[in-house]
Coordinates of C-alpha atoms in Angstrom, one line a residue:
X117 CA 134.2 -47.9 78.8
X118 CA 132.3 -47.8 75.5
X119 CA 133.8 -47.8 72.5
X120 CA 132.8 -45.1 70.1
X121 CA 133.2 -45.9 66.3
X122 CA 132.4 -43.2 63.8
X123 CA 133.7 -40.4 62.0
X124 CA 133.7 -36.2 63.1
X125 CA 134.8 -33.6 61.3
X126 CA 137.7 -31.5 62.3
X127 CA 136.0 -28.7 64.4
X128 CA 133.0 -31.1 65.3
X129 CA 135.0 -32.9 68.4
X130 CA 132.8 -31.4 70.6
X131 CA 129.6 -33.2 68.9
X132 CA 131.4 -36.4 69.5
X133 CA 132.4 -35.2 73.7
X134 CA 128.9 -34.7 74.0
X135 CA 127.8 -38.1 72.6
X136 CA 130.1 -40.4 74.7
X137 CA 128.8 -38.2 77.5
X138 CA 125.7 -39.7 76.7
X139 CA 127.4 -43.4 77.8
X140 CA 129.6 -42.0 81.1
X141 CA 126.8 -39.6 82.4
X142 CA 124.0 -39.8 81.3
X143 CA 123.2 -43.9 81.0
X144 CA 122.6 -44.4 77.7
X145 CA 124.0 -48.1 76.6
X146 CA 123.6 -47.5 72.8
X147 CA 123.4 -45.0 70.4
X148 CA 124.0 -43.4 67.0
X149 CA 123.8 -39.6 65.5
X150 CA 124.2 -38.4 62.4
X151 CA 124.6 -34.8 61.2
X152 CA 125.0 -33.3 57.7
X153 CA 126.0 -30.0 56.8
X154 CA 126.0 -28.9 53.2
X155 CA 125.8 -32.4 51.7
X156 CA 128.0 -34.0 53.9
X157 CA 128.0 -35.7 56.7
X158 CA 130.4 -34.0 59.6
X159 CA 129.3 -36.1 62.8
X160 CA 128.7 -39.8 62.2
X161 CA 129.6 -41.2 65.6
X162 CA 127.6 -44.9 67.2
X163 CA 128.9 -46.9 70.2
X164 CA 127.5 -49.1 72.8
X165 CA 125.4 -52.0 72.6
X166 CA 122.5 -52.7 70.4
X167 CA 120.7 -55.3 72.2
X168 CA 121.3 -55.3 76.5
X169 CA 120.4 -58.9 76.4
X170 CA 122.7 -60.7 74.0
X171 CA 125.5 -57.7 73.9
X172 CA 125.3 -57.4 70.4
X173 CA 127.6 -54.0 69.4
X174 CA 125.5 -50.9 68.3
X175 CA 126.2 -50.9 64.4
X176 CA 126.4 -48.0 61.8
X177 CA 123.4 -49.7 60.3
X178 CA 121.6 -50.6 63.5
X179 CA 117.8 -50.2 63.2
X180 CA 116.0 -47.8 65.8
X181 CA 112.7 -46.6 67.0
X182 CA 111.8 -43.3 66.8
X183 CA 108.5 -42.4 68.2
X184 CA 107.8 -38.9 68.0
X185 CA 110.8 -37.3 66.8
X186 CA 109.4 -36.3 64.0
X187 CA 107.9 -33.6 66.0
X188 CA 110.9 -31.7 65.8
X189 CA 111.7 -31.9 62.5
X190 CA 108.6 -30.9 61.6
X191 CA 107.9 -27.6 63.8
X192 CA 111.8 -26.9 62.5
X193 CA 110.7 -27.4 58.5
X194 CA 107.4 -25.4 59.5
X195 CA 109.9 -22.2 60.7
X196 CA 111.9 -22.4 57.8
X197 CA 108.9 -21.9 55.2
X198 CA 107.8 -19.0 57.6
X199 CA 111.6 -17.5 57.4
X200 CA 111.6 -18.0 53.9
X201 CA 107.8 -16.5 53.0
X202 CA 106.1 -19.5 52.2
X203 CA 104.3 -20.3 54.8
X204 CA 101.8 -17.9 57.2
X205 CA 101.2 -19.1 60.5
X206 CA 98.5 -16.5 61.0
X207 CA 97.0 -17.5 57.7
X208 CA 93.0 -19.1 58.3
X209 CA 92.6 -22.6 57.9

């Protein structure tokens, strides 16, 4: 069983279901997630291990590598600016 450490917001428990999922389904052995809405954070959830050598506990403050998730957030911020008239993806370069 891993142990889950974190806060969620009421009305957010399903956020945190889905994460632990992540442990008893789907393999993962060490994670973190945080979401904010308005300002403030309202899922905050990490568990596992940080290191499957030594064991060492997953931390709020454990370090990760991200790779290309920045993909994401960019094609996300890129929609926004279209929703919101600032940007025209039909504009020429």
């Amino acid at each position: 069983m891993t142990t889950i450490n974190g806060e969620v917001a009421p009305g957010f428990e399903p956020v945190r279901e889905a994460f632990a999922a992540n442990f008893t389904q789907h393999g993962d052995i060490g994670a973190a997630v945080c979401v904010y809405l308005h300002g403030r954070p309202v899922v905050d959830p990490w568990g596992g291990v940080a290191d499957s050598e030594t064991g060492r506990p997953w931390a709020q403050d454990t370090l990760q590598l991200v790779y290309s998730a920045t993909k994401g957030a960019t094609a996300t911020a890129a929609h926004m600016l279209v929703e919101r008239g600032m940007l025209d993806l039909d504009a020429p370069v």
